[in-house]
Each structure stands twice: as structure tokens, then as C-alpha cells.
Short mmCIF file of C-alpha atoms and ligand atoms in Angstrom, two decimals:
data_model
loop_
_atom_site.label_atom_id
_atom_site.label_comp_id
_atom_site.label_asym_id
_atom_site.label_seq_id
_atom_site.Cartn_x
_atom_site.Cartn_y
_atom_site.Cartn_z
CA UNK A 10 -16.49 -15.84 22.92
CA UNK A 11 -19.70 -13.94 23.54
CA UNK A 12 -22.80 -15.67 22.03
CA UNK A 13 -25.73 -13.37 21.83
CA UNK A 14 -29.17 -15.09 20.60
CA UNK A 15 -31.80 -12.66 19.91
CA UNK A 16 -35.45 -13.08 18.64
CA UNK A 17 -35.26 -10.95 15.52
CA UNK A 18 -32.87 -9.56 12.78
CA UNK A 19 -33.83 -5.88 13.66
CA UNK A 20 -32.41 -6.28 17.31
CA UNK A 21 -29.21 -7.93 15.93
CA UNK A 22 -28.82 -4.98 13.32
CA UNK A 23 -29.26 -2.41 15.93
CA UNK A 24 -26.73 -3.88 18.37
CA UNK A 25 -24.03 -4.20 15.69
CA UNK A 26 -24.89 -0.74 14.42
CA UNK A 27 -24.42 0.53 18.10
CA UNK A 28 -20.97 -1.22 18.15
CA UNK A 29 -19.91 0.32 15.04
CA UNK A 30 -20.98 3.75 16.00
CA UNK A 31 -19.59 3.60 19.46
CA UNK A 32 -16.12 2.55 17.92
CA UNK A 33 -16.49 5.54 15.40
CA UNK A 34 -17.41 8.13 18.10
CA UNK A 35 -14.51 6.76 20.21
CA UNK A 36 -12.15 6.68 17.13
CA UNK A 37 -13.18 8.92 14.25
CA UNK A 38 -10.51 7.48 12.10
CA UNK A 39 -11.37 3.85 12.85
CA UNK A 40 -10.67 1.00 10.62
CA UNK A 41 -13.71 -1.05 9.87
CA UNK A 42 -13.77 -4.54 8.28
CA UNK A 43 -16.79 -5.08 6.08
CA UNK A 44 -18.40 -8.34 4.96
CA UNK A 45 -20.73 -9.04 2.06
CA UNK A 46 -23.62 -11.70 1.42
CA UNK A 47 -27.14 -11.21 2.51
CA UNK A 48 -26.50 -11.48 6.33
CA UNK A 49 -24.86 -8.04 7.10
CA UNK A 50 -27.42 -6.12 4.79
CA UNK A 51 -29.89 -5.32 7.82
CA UNK A 52 -26.83 -3.89 9.74
CA UNK A 53 -25.83 -1.75 6.70
CA UNK A 54 -29.47 -0.59 6.29
CA UNK A 55 -29.67 0.38 9.97
CA UNK A 56 -26.31 2.38 9.79
CA UNK A 57 -27.62 4.13 6.66
CA UNK A 58 -30.93 4.81 8.29
CA UNK A 59 -29.37 6.42 11.32
CA UNK A 60 -27.15 8.53 9.10
CA UNK A 61 -30.11 9.72 7.03
CA UNK A 62 -32.03 10.55 10.36
CA UNK A 63 -29.04 12.81 11.14
CA UNK A 64 -28.06 10.84 14.17
CA UNK A 65 -24.98 9.02 13.14
CA UNK A 66 -21.29 9.89 13.71
CA UNK A 67 -19.08 11.39 11.02
CA UNK A 68 -17.63 8.75 8.78
CA UNK A 69 -15.36 11.04 6.92
CA UNK A 70 -12.04 9.64 8.35
CA UNK A 71 -13.18 5.93 8.74
CA UNK A 72 -11.29 3.53 6.55
CA UNK A 73 -13.10 0.34 5.20
CA UNK A 74 -11.56 -2.96 4.31
CA UNK A 75 -13.62 -5.59 2.53
CA UNK A 76 -12.80 -9.24 3.41
CA UNK A 77 -12.57 -10.83 -0.08
CA UNK A 78 -13.39 -10.30 -3.71
CA UNK A 79 -14.04 -12.51 -6.69
CA UNK A 80 -11.46 -12.90 -9.31
CA UNK A 81 -12.35 -12.88 -13.15
CA UNK A 82 -15.42 -10.62 -13.06
CA UNK A 83 -15.50 -7.79 -15.61
CA UNK A 84 -14.27 -4.45 -14.04
CA UNK A 85 -16.93 -2.58 -12.44
CA UNK A 86 -19.21 -5.70 -12.23
CA UNK A 87 -22.14 -5.11 -9.86
CA UNK A 88 -21.61 -8.46 -8.35
CA UNK A 89 -17.98 -7.51 -7.19
CA UNK A 90 -17.74 -7.19 -3.40
CA UNK A 91 -16.26 -3.65 -4.13
CA UNK A 92 -19.41 -2.67 -6.06
CA UNK A 93 -21.62 -4.37 -3.53
CA UNK A 94 -20.09 -2.49 -0.45
CA UNK A 95 -20.04 0.75 -2.37
CA UNK A 96 -23.77 0.23 -3.20
CA UNK A 97 -24.98 -1.08 0.10
CA UNK A 98 -22.84 0.93 2.69
CA UNK A 99 -20.13 3.31 1.75
CA UNK A 100 -21.75 5.38 -0.92
CA UNK A 101 -25.06 5.85 1.12
CA UNK A 102 -22.89 6.81 4.22
CA UNK A 103 -21.04 9.37 2.05
CA UNK A 104 -17.61 7.69 2.29
CA UNK A 105 -15.03 8.73 -0.12
CA UNK A 106 -14.15 6.07 -2.40
CA UNK A 107 -10.52 6.41 -1.55
CA UNK A 108 -11.19 5.15 1.91
CA UNK A 109 -12.75 1.99 0.72
CA UNK A 110 -10.19 -0.89 0.25
CA UNK A 111 -10.50 -4.39 -1.17
CA UNK A 112 -8.04 -7.08 -2.65
CA UNK A 113 -7.03 -6.14 -6.21
CA UNK A 114 -8.27 -8.85 -8.49
CA UNK A 115 -6.80 -7.42 -11.74
CA UNK A 116 -5.23 -10.23 -13.53
CA UNK A 117 -1.74 -8.67 -13.88
CA UNK A 118 -1.30 -8.23 -10.14
CA UNK A 119 -2.75 -11.44 -8.85
CA UNK A 120 0.50 -12.94 -7.69
CA UNK A 121 1.12 -10.31 -5.11
CA UNK A 122 -2.39 -9.03 -4.53
CA UNK A 123 -2.54 -10.90 -1.14
CA UNK A 124 0.74 -9.34 0.21
CA UNK A 125 -0.32 -5.81 -1.10
CA UNK A 126 -3.59 -6.09 0.64
CA UNK A 127 -1.89 -7.19 3.87
CA UNK A 128 0.48 -4.23 3.76
CA UNK A 129 -2.56 -1.83 3.24
CA UNK A 130 -4.26 -3.29 6.31
CA UNK A 131 -1.10 -2.93 8.37
CA UNK A 132 -0.54 0.67 7.02
CA UNK A 133 -3.96 1.64 8.28
CA UNK A 134 -3.07 0.34 11.64
CA UNK A 135 -4.82 -2.83 11.49
CA UNK A 136 -8.80 -3.47 11.62
CA UNK A 137 -10.64 -2.23 14.63
CA UNK A 138 -13.94 -4.13 14.19
CA UNK A 139 -14.41 -6.81 11.70
CA UNK A 140 -17.98 -7.97 10.65
CA UNK A 141 -18.26 -11.47 9.55
CA UNK A 142 -20.83 -13.91 8.11
CA UNK A 143 -20.49 -17.68 7.91
CA UNK A 144 -20.99 -19.88 5.01
CA UNK A 145 -23.20 -22.87 5.18
CA UNK A 146 -20.06 -24.93 4.93
CA UNK A 147 -18.51 -23.09 7.79
CA UNK A 148 -16.45 -20.86 5.56
CA UNK A 149 -15.27 -17.54 7.03
CA UNK A 150 -14.82 -14.83 4.25
CA UNK A 151 -13.90 -17.14 1.52
CA UNK A 152 -11.64 -19.38 3.63
CA UNK A 153 -13.19 -22.57 2.70
CA UNK A 154 -12.87 -25.90 4.88
CA UNK A 155 -9.23 -26.93 4.83
CA UNK A 156 -7.85 -23.41 4.95
CA UNK A 157 -4.97 -23.06 7.30
CA UNK A 158 -5.74 -21.33 10.63
CA UNK A 159 -2.52 -19.12 10.11
CA UNK A 160 -3.45 -18.21 6.41
CA UNK A 161 -2.92 -14.77 5.05
CA UNK A 162 -4.57 -12.99 2.21
CA UNK A 163 -4.30 -15.07 -0.91
CA UNK A 164 -6.11 -16.58 -3.94
CA UNK A 165 -8.57 -19.63 -3.18
CA UNK A 166 -10.83 -21.98 -5.08
CA UNK A 167 -14.65 -21.82 -3.91
CA UNK A 168 -16.20 -25.16 -3.14
CA UNK A 169 -19.29 -26.27 -5.32
CA UNK A 170 -21.30 -25.63 -2.37
CA UNK A 171 -20.39 -22.03 -1.98
CA UNK A 172 -20.82 -21.43 -5.92
CA UNK A 173 -24.37 -22.93 -5.38
CA UNK A 174 -25.06 -20.81 -2.34
CA UNK A 175 -23.90 -17.50 -4.09
CA UNK A 176 -25.63 -18.34 -7.38
CA UNK A 177 -28.47 -15.96 -6.46
CA UNK A 178 -26.05 -12.98 -6.96
CA UNK A 179 -25.49 -14.29 -10.53
CA UNK A 180 -27.43 -15.90 -13.30
CA UNK A 181 -26.62 -19.52 -12.03
CA UNK A 182 -23.88 -21.33 -10.17
CA UNK A 183 -21.87 -21.70 -13.34
CA UNK A 184 -21.50 -17.86 -13.54
CA UNK A 185 -20.08 -17.66 -10.08
CA UNK A 186 -16.35 -17.18 -10.35
CA UNK A 187 -14.28 -20.28 -9.33
CA UNK A 188 -11.53 -18.10 -7.82
CA UNK A 189 -11.34 -15.50 -5.20
CA UNK A 190 -9.05 -13.43 -3.10
CA UNK A 191 -9.74 -13.60 0.56
CA UNK A 192 -8.27 -12.36 3.87
CA UNK A 193 -6.70 -15.35 5.55
CA UNK A 194 -7.90 -16.79 8.87
CA UNK A 195 -4.59 -15.47 10.38
CA UNK A 196 -5.42 -12.01 8.97
CA UNK A 197 -8.97 -12.12 10.26
CA UNK A 198 -7.69 -13.21 13.84
CA UNK A 199 -5.62 -9.90 14.09
CA UNK A 200 -8.57 -7.72 13.90
CA UNK A 201 -9.32 -6.27 17.43
CA UNK A 202 -12.89 -7.07 17.52
CA UNK A 203 -14.60 -9.88 15.53
CA UNK A 204 -18.39 -9.54 15.23
CA UNK A 205 -20.01 -12.52 13.40
CA UNK A 206 -23.64 -12.55 12.62
CA UNK A 207 -25.75 -15.48 11.51
CA UNK A 208 -29.36 -15.77 10.81
CA UNK A 209 -31.68 -18.43 9.38
CA UNK A 210 -31.79 -22.16 9.98
CA UNK A 211 -29.31 -22.92 6.97
CA UNK A 212 -26.48 -21.56 9.18
CA UNK A 213 -27.48 -23.75 12.30
CA UNK A 214 -25.21 -26.59 11.74
CA UNK A 215 -22.22 -24.61 10.68
CA UNK A 216 -22.63 -22.15 13.38
CA UNK A 217 -22.90 -24.91 16.14
CA UNK A 218 -19.61 -26.60 14.76
CA UNK A 219 -17.89 -22.93 14.75
CA UNK A 220 -18.92 -22.16 18.22
CA UNK A 221 -19.18 -25.36 20.08
CA UNK A 222 -17.07 -27.97 17.96
CA UNK A 223 -13.30 -28.49 17.97
CA UNK A 224 -11.13 -25.82 16.61
CA UNK A 225 -9.96 -26.92 13.10
CA UNK A 226 -9.52 -26.30 9.42
CA UNK A 227 -12.51 -28.38 8.64
CA UNK A 228 -14.64 -25.52 10.09
CA UNK A 229 -12.79 -22.33 9.29
CA UNK A 230 -15.24 -20.20 11.36
CA UNK A 231 -14.05 -22.22 14.42
CA UNK A 232 -10.93 -19.99 14.28
CA UNK A 233 -13.04 -17.50 16.26
CA UNK A 234 -12.48 -19.55 19.41
CA UNK A 235 -8.92 -18.39 19.24
CA UNK A 236 -9.71 -14.70 19.46
CA UNK A 237 -9.70 -12.87 22.70
CA UNK A 238 -12.70 -10.54 21.76
CA UNK A 239 -15.18 -12.34 19.49
CA UNK A 240 -18.86 -11.64 19.47
CA UNK A 241 -21.38 -13.91 17.69
CA UNK A 242 -25.00 -12.55 17.18
CA UNK A 243 -27.57 -15.08 16.21
CA UNK A 244 -31.35 -15.43 15.61
CA UNK A 245 -33.26 -18.24 17.10
CA UNK A 246 -33.08 -20.29 13.91
CA UNK A 247 -29.45 -19.90 13.54
CA UNK A 248 -28.90 -20.89 17.28
CA UNK A 249 -31.08 -23.98 17.01
CA UNK A 250 -28.01 -26.44 16.93
CA UNK A 251 -26.24 -24.98 20.04
CA UNK A 252 -25.88 -27.24 23.13
CA UNK A 253 -25.38 -24.24 25.49
CA UNK A 254 -28.07 -21.86 24.01
CA UNK A 255 -29.91 -21.66 27.30
CA UNK A 256 -26.78 -20.61 29.07
CA UNK A 257 -25.94 -17.91 26.54
CA UNK A 258 -29.43 -16.42 26.93
CA UNK A 259 -28.94 -16.33 30.82
CA UNK A 260 -25.48 -14.64 30.20
CA UNK A 261 -26.96 -11.92 28.11
CA UNK A 262 -30.02 -11.38 30.11
CA UNK A 263 -27.87 -10.81 33.30
CA UNK A 264 -25.02 -8.98 31.48
CA UNK A 265 -24.00 -5.78 33.35
CA UNK A 266 -25.26 -2.78 31.14
CA UNK A 267 -21.87 -0.85 31.19
CA UNK A 268 -20.19 -3.94 29.47
CA UNK A 269 -21.20 -3.21 25.83
CA UNK A 270 -20.39 -5.83 23.17
C1 LIG B 25 -19.92 -15.16 1.10
C2 LIG B 25 -18.99 -14.39 1.66
C3 LIG B 25 -18.93 -14.40 3.09
C4 LIG B 25 -20.18 -14.71 3.75
C5 LIG B 25 -20.94 -15.81 3.14
C6 LIG B 25 -22.34 -15.87 3.67
O1 LIG B 25 -19.38 -16.41 0.67
N1 LIG B 25 -17.62 -14.47 1.15
O2 LIG B 25 -18.20 -13.48 3.84
O3 LIG B 25 -20.12 -14.81 5.22
O4 LIG B 25 -21.08 -15.55 1.84
O5 LIG B 25 -23.21 -15.22 3.00
P1 LIG B 25 -24.87 -15.02 3.30
O6 LIG B 25 -24.69 -14.03 4.40
O7 LIG B 25 -25.34 -14.40 2.29
O8 LIG B 25 -25.36 -16.25 3.66
#
């Protein structure tokens, strides 16, 4: 796992945008896994800024897969992750809606929604680069503590803490749906490159557990330690709980420039 600690969000966003664009230039029909929440927004704004400036690669053939989705929201709800990704990223990038996929939360199809989503990812050839955030309880996508490290896309129940954390996207915690569909940890681990971004002190404890704690279901994000190509980008506040922070900074400072993320 590569841990990169940077002083500001703008540097993190630029580096992640570079990694995404490098991939799309190398592979114009790349498959991108995208995350929601507040953390990835600076990355999305940077990608859109570059496209508006006319310096971005062509996204016409890129396919996008979201990590997760709420169950029980009215169709077309602005708080749904499908609408969020369209609003923040894929519409401004000019991506055709047919290239943007998410788990299907419609009530009639819930029983096999997970299997259908797994098949769609497989049919696309698997995810090349998966962007990730981390919950303050260590959740990855919506895999809450206790989720199997081998889990696949399925329905899950959110913890009270996650519903409180996500209340800002709704009127109140009570309005945050209790159920979600989420890629499993086993699904996420099959993406070819995992890129996790964490910013702010509220993530410091979860992040330290994920990066330096034991691998286990109690901290779902610790599953990253099992992946051969995982990059974790942090600001100073999110890195505050890391014991080896000085070493990560030294590694980054002396990293050969040809290596990339
Ligand atoms: C949600 C999403 C996660 C995300 C997490 C953190 O629960 N399902 O994918 O990582 O929130 O969100 P934020 O970046 O807003 O802190």
C-alpha cells in the first residue's frame, strides 16, 4: 500500500485527476469506479475544470460504475448516488448516461440486484481504477463494520453513525434510508487499482485503523491491505493518527518520478 500525505486538498485532487487521466489516455474505454460523499468532490471538480479548459482526454468510451446506492428513495431523488454522480461528474464531463452504472434499487429487483450488478461489472471487463472514501466508522462503500472481507454486492443496513454522518445530504438522520445496495469488499478488491482519499481530522482514527491496524471486518477499509495496488492519499489532518507518517513522507519525497501512482 502506498500512503501519500499532502498538505492540501488541491494537491490530492490534482494527483488523483492525473491518475484518472493517465489511465483514460492509455485506455480510452477504461472502466472507472466512482465514489460519493464529500471527499471525492475536489477530484471531480478538477477533472471537470480540465475538461472545460480543453486539456482533458476524451471520456466518450469510458464506463463508470458507482460503489453503492440508497434503497427506498423516490425515483430520481437528488440524494441518490446515481443523480449525485451525474450532477457532480459524468454530466459535466459530457458522458452518455448509458455509460454510467449503479446498483439498481428498484423494489421489484432487489433480490437479485447484487448479482446483476456483479455481472455488469464483469461484462465491462472489471474496474480499472476504483476511487474510494472512508466512513468515520471505517466503512468502505457502504460495507459497515462486520462486513465479510469476501462480500459481494448486496443489500446492507446502515449503522446509526453513518446515518448521522450522511444526514447533511437529507433533512435529518431519520430521512437517511436505512438500507443500501453496496459493492462488497470482495468486489472492491477485484478492481485493478484502488485509490482511497481521506481528508479532515474526523477520519484520522478510522484511517489509522485501516492502514496500520489489523486486517479485519471490524474495520472494513483495512481490506485495502490485501490489495496489491492500493494508494491512500491523505491531508495532514487525516494522517494525524498514523505511526509511520514520517516514513510515508520520506518515501514520497524520494519516489522515482517515473513511477506514478
Ligand atoms: C458514504 C459513502 C462512502 C463514503 C463515505 C464517506 O457513506 N457510501 O463511499 O466513503 O460516505 O463520505 P464523506 O466523504 O462525505 O466523508
